[in-house]
Amino acid sequence: MEFPQKTDTTIMERRINRVYIDNMECQFEVFVDDVLLLRIMGEVTQNGGGITGDYDINQLLLTSGKHEVIVRMYPKFNQSVFGDEGYVNLKFSHFTRETFKKPTYFGDMNAHNGIHIDQKDKQWIEKWDQESQTGYEGDYVAKQPDKFKGLPAYEWHRTFNAEVPFNLTGWRNSVDLKKEQDDEDKNIKNEVFDEYKKIHELFVKRDVAAYSSLVKEREDLITQALHYREGEKKLREEEIVKLIQNTDYEVEPLFKETFQLDFQGYGKIVSLVHRADGEGIIRLKNKTNPDDNIYLDFRFQRKHKGDRLTVI
C-alpha cells in the first residue's frame, strides 16, 4: 500500500507538522511515506551517543490524509546484533506561526507522551495541559515491548493522520524507477551518477545560476510546504550561494564504486548514498579544518516515461 491516502481538507491556517526525535545506542532511519526524513548511521554511533531534535515533515506529507512513518533500527556501529540497549522516540505535533510555542500533539501517535520504540514493557504516561504546555499526574503504564535483542535490524511502522493547507504533487505521480530497473533492465545507477556528475561540476565551477535552476522545483516545494515568507526564501537562497562561492571548501572527488542506489517514495525517487555512512555523495571539505565536512543530498524523479531525471 502506498501513502499518502489523500483526504479533502478545509484548513486554511499555515500549519506545520513536525516530529521530535531522540535516540541512543543504535543506528536508525526514519521515513515518512517512504521518503527519508533522517538517517543516523556509521561511526558517529560507535560510542552509543544519540541525537535530539525537531524535524519538519510538511515537505514529505505533500497533502492531507493518512500517512505512514517507518523506523528502521540497526545496532550501533561495529556491533552485529542488538543487545538490551537501543531506542528511538518520536513525538508528532503541529503548530502555526502564531502558536509556535504551543504545539498540538497527535492523538493517534500517543499525544505528548509520544512513541517509545524500545524493549521496555512500561512507559511513563502523563496528562497534558495545552495552555501551560506542561504534563501532570503521571505514572508508568504497561506497553508492548519491541523485541529486537539478537537481531541485526528491526523495522517499526505505523499510520497517522495529518492535515496541511495544500495539495502538492511532488513525486507522487512520477515513474516507478525501481520497476524500470527491474523490469526493463535499465541501468538506473549509471543514469543517476551522470546527474550527480553535473551537480559536482557546478560546485567545482561555483556556478550559482546553473545550480539554482537545477534545484528550483525542489526549493519551490520546500518553501511552499513550510510556508516560507519572501524574506525567509531569500535567506535560504543566500545561504546556498555563500556555500557554493566559499573558497574555504573544496569538492571531494566522486568514486562510483563507493556509492549505492537508494530508492525511496515506493520506487519513484532515487539517489546515491555512500556505502560507509548512508550520507550524500556530494561532499565539501574545509581546506583548513578536515573535521568540517558538508554532505549534500539530492533526490531524483522521472516525471513521465522517457523524461530525463530531475531533482525533486
Tab-separated table of C-alpha atoms in Angstrom:
chain	number	residue	atom	x	y	z
A	1	MET	CA	0.000	0.000	0.000
A	2	GLU	CA	1.268	3.453	-0.904
A	3	PHE	CA	0.840	6.599	1.139
A	4	PRO	CA	-0.450	9.243	1.450
A	5	GLN	CA	-4.058	8.191	1.182
A	6	LYS	CA	-5.490	11.600	0.392
A	7	THR	CA	-8.483	13.164	2.142
A	8	ASP	CA	-10.064	16.538	1.483
A	9	THR	CA	-9.137	19.311	3.880
A	10	THR	CA	-10.636	22.667	4.687
A	11	ILE	CA	-7.933	24.060	6.971
A	12	MET	CA	-6.657	27.478	5.979
A	13	GLU	CA	-4.079	28.075	8.714
A	14	ARG	CA	-0.396	27.950	7.885
A	15	ARG	CA	0.082	24.682	9.709
A	16	ILE	CA	3.452	22.993	10.046
A	17	ASN	CA	3.653	19.341	11.069
A	18	ARG	CA	6.734	18.197	12.903
A	19	VAL	CA	8.251	15.203	14.650
A	20	TYR	CA	10.604	15.377	17.615
A	21	ILE	CA	13.127	12.531	17.576
A	22	ASP	CA	15.587	11.331	20.176
A	23	ASN	CA	17.607	8.122	20.323
A	24	MET	CA	20.563	6.342	21.908
A	25	GLU	CA	22.660	3.217	21.365
A	26	CYS	CA	21.687	2.438	17.763
A	27	GLN	CA	21.820	3.434	14.132
A	28	PHE	CA	18.468	4.287	12.577
A	29	GLU	CA	16.467	5.735	9.691
A	30	VAL	CA	13.070	7.462	9.770
A	31	PHE	CA	10.849	7.559	6.665
A	32	VAL	CA	7.569	9.401	6.126
A	33	ASP	CA	5.539	7.943	3.247
A	34	ASP	CA	8.691	6.022	2.287
A	35	VAL	CA	10.790	9.181	1.914
A	36	LEU	CA	13.794	9.651	4.168
A	37	LEU	CA	13.422	12.209	6.948
A	38	LEU	CA	16.517	11.353	8.997
A	39	ARG	CA	19.366	8.853	8.811
A	40	ILE	CA	21.994	8.406	11.547
A	41	MET	CA	24.482	5.729	10.544
A	42	GLY	CA	28.171	4.890	10.728
A	43	GLU	CA	30.993	5.651	13.143
A	44	VAL	CA	29.145	8.507	14.810
A	45	THR	CA	27.082	5.855	16.677
A	46	GLN	CA	30.030	3.725	17.803
A	47	ASN	CA	30.084	5.018	21.390
A	48	GLY	CA	26.314	4.865	21.777
A	49	GLY	CA	25.578	8.581	21.615
A	50	GLY	CA	22.352	9.761	20.045
A	51	ILE	CA	20.558	12.793	18.645
A	52	THR	CA	17.741	15.026	19.821
A	53	GLY	CA	15.776	17.475	17.699
A	54	ASP	CA	12.660	18.644	15.862
A	55	TYR	CA	12.154	17.850	12.167
A	56	ASP	CA	9.553	19.427	9.875
A	57	ILE	CA	7.597	16.962	7.711
A	58	ASN	CA	5.186	19.091	5.598
A	59	GLN	CA	7.520	18.722	2.613
A	60	LEU	CA	7.149	14.923	2.862
A	61	LEU	CA	3.409	14.808	3.555
A	62	LEU	CA	2.502	16.779	0.388
A	63	THR	CA	-1.247	16.511	1.069
A	64	SER	CA	-3.768	15.883	3.852
A	65	GLY	CA	-4.713	12.315	4.682
A	66	LYS	CA	-3.408	9.093	6.153
A	67	HIS	CA	0.380	8.794	6.173
A	68	GLU	CA	2.914	6.193	7.224
A	69	VAL	CA	6.028	6.514	9.359
A	70	ILE	CA	8.676	3.789	9.233
A	71	VAL	CA	11.632	3.477	11.600
A	72	ARG	CA	14.440	1.092	10.725
A	73	MET	CA	16.873	0.423	13.546
A	74	TYR	CA	20.298	-1.220	13.453
A	75	PRO	CA	22.845	-1.988	16.194
A	76	LYS	CA	25.386	0.738	16.793
A	77	PHE	CA	28.461	0.810	14.562
A	78	ASN	CA	30.723	-2.287	14.796
A	79	GLN	CA	28.040	-4.277	16.643
A	80	SER	CA	26.428	-7.096	14.659
A	81	VAL	CA	23.217	-7.647	16.659
A	82	PHE	CA	21.195	-5.820	19.290
A	83	GLY	CA	21.624	-6.432	22.995
A	84	ASP	CA	19.213	-4.957	25.531
A	85	GLU	CA	20.077	-1.411	24.512
A	86	GLY	CA	18.891	0.915	21.765
A	87	TYR	CA	15.817	3.110	21.378
A	88	VAL	CA	14.153	5.682	19.144
A	89	ASN	CA	11.429	8.000	20.494
A	90	LEU	CA	9.012	10.014	18.331
A	91	LYS	CA	6.607	12.858	19.184
A	92	PHE	CA	4.332	14.190	16.436
A	93	SER	CA	2.836	17.679	16.666
A	94	HIS	CA	1.594	20.591	14.600
A	95	PHE	CA	1.584	24.349	15.087
A	96	THR	CA	1.098	27.588	13.177
A	97	ARG	CA	3.280	30.677	13.072
A	98	GLU	CA	1.070	32.143	15.778
A	99	THR	CA	1.084	29.030	18.004
A	100	PHE	CA	4.717	28.023	17.554
A	101	LYS	CA	5.294	27.791	21.306
A	102	LYS	CA	2.076	25.828	21.856
A	103	PRO	CA	2.211	22.752	19.623
A	104	THR	CA	-0.741	20.378	19.462
A	105	TYR	CA	0.318	16.745	19.717
A	106	PHE	CA	-1.149	13.979	17.544
A	107	GLY	CA	-3.694	11.928	19.465
A	108	ASP	CA	-3.198	8.909	17.193
A	109	MET	CA	0.549	8.950	17.975
A	110	ASN	CA	0.178	8.845	21.780
A	111	ALA	CA	-0.076	12.639	22.097
A	112	HIS	CA	2.714	14.418	24.007
A	113	ASN	CA	3.893	11.137	25.579
A	114	GLY	CA	4.942	10.009	22.127
A	115	ILE	CA	6.053	6.665	20.752
A	116	HIS	CA	8.873	4.815	22.521
A	117	ILE	CA	10.457	2.141	20.327
A	118	ASP	CA	12.423	0.158	22.869
A	119	GLN	CA	12.463	-3.190	24.668
A	120	LYS	CA	10.882	-1.935	27.882
A	121	ASP	CA	7.463	-3.123	28.991
A	122	LYS	CA	6.460	0.179	30.623
A	123	GLN	CA	6.351	3.851	29.625
A	124	TRP	CA	5.866	6.990	31.694
A	125	ILE	CA	2.452	8.404	30.721
A	126	GLU	CA	1.037	11.686	31.972
A	127	LYS	CA	-1.812	14.079	31.256
A	128	TRP	CA	-1.138	17.290	29.356
A	129	ASP	CA	-2.203	20.891	29.863
A	130	GLN	CA	-2.283	22.509	26.414
A	131	GLU	CA	-2.400	26.063	27.736
A	132	SER	CA	0.634	25.782	30.028
A	133	GLN	CA	2.351	23.116	27.891
A	134	THR	CA	3.107	21.030	30.978
A	135	GLY	CA	2.440	17.458	31.985
A	136	TYR	CA	0.882	16.299	35.239
A	137	GLU	CA	-0.466	13.227	37.097
A	138	GLY	CA	1.931	10.763	35.513
A	139	ASP	CA	2.577	7.076	36.133
A	140	TYR	CA	4.271	4.114	34.476
A	141	VAL	CA	1.883	2.256	32.181
A	142	ALA	CA	2.351	-1.180	30.612
A	143	LYS	CA	3.242	-1.196	26.916
A	144	GLN	CA	4.129	-3.792	24.310
A	145	PRO	CA	7.931	-4.147	24.233
A	146	ASP	CA	9.667	-4.076	20.867
A	147	LYS	CA	11.689	-7.266	20.789
A	148	PHE	CA	14.877	-6.790	18.794
A	149	LYS	CA	17.509	-8.347	21.079
A	150	GLY	CA	19.689	-10.668	18.991
A	151	LEU	CA	18.506	-9.188	15.690
A	152	PRO	CA	20.726	-7.407	13.118
A	153	ALA	CA	17.889	-4.992	12.235
A	154	TYR	CA	14.393	-4.038	13.374
A	155	GLU	CA	11.587	-2.275	11.493
A	156	TRP	CA	8.656	-0.457	13.093
A	157	HIS	CA	5.835	1.298	11.261
A	158	ARG	CA	2.526	2.992	11.951
A	159	THR	CA	-0.021	5.129	10.126
A	160	PHE	CA	-1.166	8.549	11.311
A	161	ASN	CA	-3.432	11.337	10.108
A	162	ALA	CA	-2.156	14.817	9.288
A	163	GLU	CA	-3.614	17.898	7.636
A	164	VAL	CA	-1.934	20.574	5.544
A	165	PRO	CA	-3.474	23.575	3.751
A	166	PHE	CA	-2.257	22.474	0.312
A	167	ASN	CA	-2.264	19.577	-2.135
A	168	LEU	CA	1.169	19.192	-3.752
A	169	THR	CA	2.050	16.600	-6.375
A	170	GLY	CA	5.777	16.367	-5.730
A	171	TRP	CA	6.942	12.865	-6.704
A	172	ARG	CA	3.592	11.145	-6.149
A	173	ASN	CA	2.762	10.714	-9.865
A	174	SER	CA	6.300	10.110	-11.111
A	175	VAL	CA	7.598	6.983	-12.859
A	176	ASP	CA	8.472	3.931	-10.740
A	177	LEU	CA	12.232	3.883	-11.271
A	178	LYS	CA	12.733	0.691	-9.300
A	179	LYS	CA	10.283	-1.055	-11.633
A	180	GLU	CA	12.098	0.381	-14.664
A	181	GLN	CA	15.355	-1.050	-13.386
A	182	ASP	CA	13.933	-4.467	-12.547
A	183	ASP	CA	11.502	-4.970	-15.439
A	184	GLU	CA	13.247	-3.121	-18.248
A	185	ASP	CA	16.850	-3.842	-17.256
A	186	LYS	CA	17.650	-0.126	-17.173
A	187	ASN	CA	20.964	0.925	-15.669
A	188	ILE	CA	19.487	3.467	-13.269
A	189	LYS	CA	22.729	3.744	-11.292
A	190	ASN	CA	24.663	4.993	-14.321
A	191	GLU	CA	21.889	7.423	-15.175
A	192	VAL	CA	21.773	8.813	-11.645
A	193	PHE	CA	25.560	9.008	-11.443
A	194	ASP	CA	25.613	11.104	-14.628
A	195	GLU	CA	23.270	13.590	-12.954
A	196	TYR	CA	25.483	13.736	-9.877
A	197	LYS	CA	28.493	14.455	-12.062
A	198	LYS	CA	26.660	17.506	-13.432
A	199	ILE	CA	25.989	18.757	-9.905
A	200	HIS	CA	29.569	18.053	-8.913
A	201	GLU	CA	30.820	20.112	-11.871
A	202	LEU	CA	28.555	23.030	-10.899
A	203	PHE	CA	30.168	23.117	-7.459
A	204	VAL	CA	33.641	22.876	-8.944
A	205	LYS	CA	32.859	25.811	-11.263
A	206	ARG	CA	30.910	27.600	-8.497
A	207	ASP	CA	28.080	28.162	-10.966
A	208	VAL	CA	25.327	29.591	-8.754
A	209	ALA	CA	22.858	30.343	-11.568
A	210	ALA	CA	23.001	26.837	-13.031
A	211	TYR	CA	22.657	25.261	-9.582
A	212	SER	CA	19.653	27.416	-8.704
A	213	SER	CA	17.942	26.384	-11.943
A	214	LEU	CA	18.688	22.709	-11.286
A	215	VAL	CA	17.078	22.648	-7.813
A	216	LYS	CA	14.250	25.138	-8.428
A	217	GLU	CA	11.405	22.585	-8.289
A	218	ARG	CA	12.717	21.131	-5.032
A	219	GLU	CA	13.181	24.555	-3.478
A	220	ASP	CA	9.725	25.710	-4.552
A	221	LEU	CA	8.170	22.601	-2.991
A	222	ILE	CA	10.032	23.002	0.312
A	223	THR	CA	9.416	26.718	0.704
A	224	GLN	CA	5.715	26.372	-0.173
A	225	ALA	CA	5.168	23.379	2.109
A	226	LEU	CA	6.879	25.081	5.048
A	227	HIS	CA	5.191	28.440	4.425
A	228	TYR	CA	8.361	30.451	3.932
A	229	ARG	CA	7.906	34.198	3.775
A	230	GLU	CA	9.681	36.078	0.981
A	231	GLY	CA	12.440	37.215	3.319
A	232	GLU	CA	13.000	33.652	4.509
A	233	LYS	CA	13.192	32.364	0.933
A	234	LYS	CA	15.824	34.987	0.203
A	235	LEU	CA	17.863	33.985	3.249
A	236	ARG	CA	17.694	30.311	2.214
A	237	GLU	CA	18.913	31.201	-1.275
A	238	GLU	CA	21.711	33.347	0.127
A	239	GLU	CA	22.959	30.517	2.338
A	240	ILE	CA	23.476	28.132	-0.587
A	241	VAL	CA	25.071	30.920	-2.649
A	242	LYS	CA	27.542	31.549	0.174
A	243	LEU	CA	28.336	27.848	0.361
A	244	ILE	CA	28.926	27.472	-3.376
A	245	GLN	CA	31.121	30.577	-3.503
A	246	ASN	CA	33.049	29.815	-0.308
A	247	THR	CA	36.618	29.052	-1.404
A	248	ASP	CA	37.427	27.630	2.040
A	249	TYR	CA	35.649	24.459	0.877
A	250	GLU	CA	36.695	22.113	-1.888
A	251	VAL	CA	34.524	19.479	-3.520
A	252	GLU	CA	35.659	15.914	-2.889
A	253	PRO	CA	36.033	13.694	-5.982
A	254	LEU	CA	33.350	11.125	-6.863
A	255	PHE	CA	34.239	7.438	-6.626
A	256	LYS	CA	31.409	5.416	-8.122
A	257	GLU	CA	32.439	2.140	-6.504
A	258	THR	CA	31.835	3.602	-3.021
A	259	PHE	CA	28.200	4.539	-3.783
A	260	GLN	CA	24.972	2.580	-3.803
A	261	LEU	CA	21.461	3.243	-5.116
A	262	ASP	CA	18.845	4.313	-2.606
A	263	PHE	CA	15.219	4.005	-3.794
A	264	GLN	CA	12.507	5.844	-1.878
A	265	GLY	CA	8.946	7.017	-2.417
A	266	TYR	CA	7.786	3.499	-3.375
A	267	GLY	CA	10.421	3.412	-6.124
A	268	LYS	CA	9.599	6.853	-7.554
A	269	ILE	CA	12.617	8.605	-6.043
A	270	VAL	CA	16.247	7.596	-6.328
A	271	SER	CA	19.537	8.883	-5.008
A	272	LEU	CA	23.097	7.705	-4.497
A	273	VAL	CA	24.471	7.394	-0.976
A	274	HIS	CA	27.865	6.488	0.392
A	275	ARG	CA	28.151	2.845	1.436
A	276	ALA	CA	30.022	3.741	4.636
A	277	ASP	CA	27.516	6.095	6.247
A	278	GLY	CA	24.451	6.426	4.026
A	279	GLU	CA	25.104	10.152	3.555
A	280	GLY	CA	25.034	12.162	0.342
A	281	ILE	CA	27.886	11.798	-2.135
A	282	ILE	CA	28.377	15.500	-2.917
A	283	ARG	CA	30.829	16.318	-0.156
A	284	LEU	CA	32.530	19.591	0.681
A	285	LYS	CA	35.615	19.598	2.890
A	286	ASN	CA	37.081	22.609	4.627
A	287	LYS	CA	40.650	23.059	3.375
A	288	THR	CA	41.944	24.177	6.770
A	289	ASN	CA	39.762	22.007	9.025
A	290	PRO	CA	39.447	18.387	7.858
A	291	ASP	CA	36.772	17.741	10.503
A	292	ASP	CA	34.475	20.329	8.904
A	293	ASN	CA	32.573	18.376	6.247
A	294	ILE	CA	29.290	19.147	4.496
A	295	TYR	CA	27.296	16.342	2.857
A	296	LEU	CA	24.610	17.326	0.347
A	297	ASP	CA	21.663	15.081	-0.529
A	298	PHE	CA	19.893	15.085	-3.886
A	299	ARG	CA	16.862	13.028	-4.871
A	300	PHE	CA	15.775	12.409	-8.445
A	301	GLN	CA	12.486	11.622	-10.141
A	302	ARG	CA	11.333	10.920	-13.685
A	303	LYS	CA	8.089	12.812	-14.178
A	304	HIS	CA	6.986	10.992	-17.340
A	305	LYS	CA	8.121	7.912	-19.202
A	306	GLY	CA	11.134	8.772	-21.327
A	307	ASP	CA	11.956	12.010	-19.464
A	308	ARG	CA	15.393	12.610	-18.031
A	309	LEU	CA	15.888	12.549	-14.285
A	310	THR	CA	15.298	15.804	-12.383
A	311	VAL	CA	15.964	16.910	-8.816
A	312	ILE	CA	12.953	16.832	-6.506
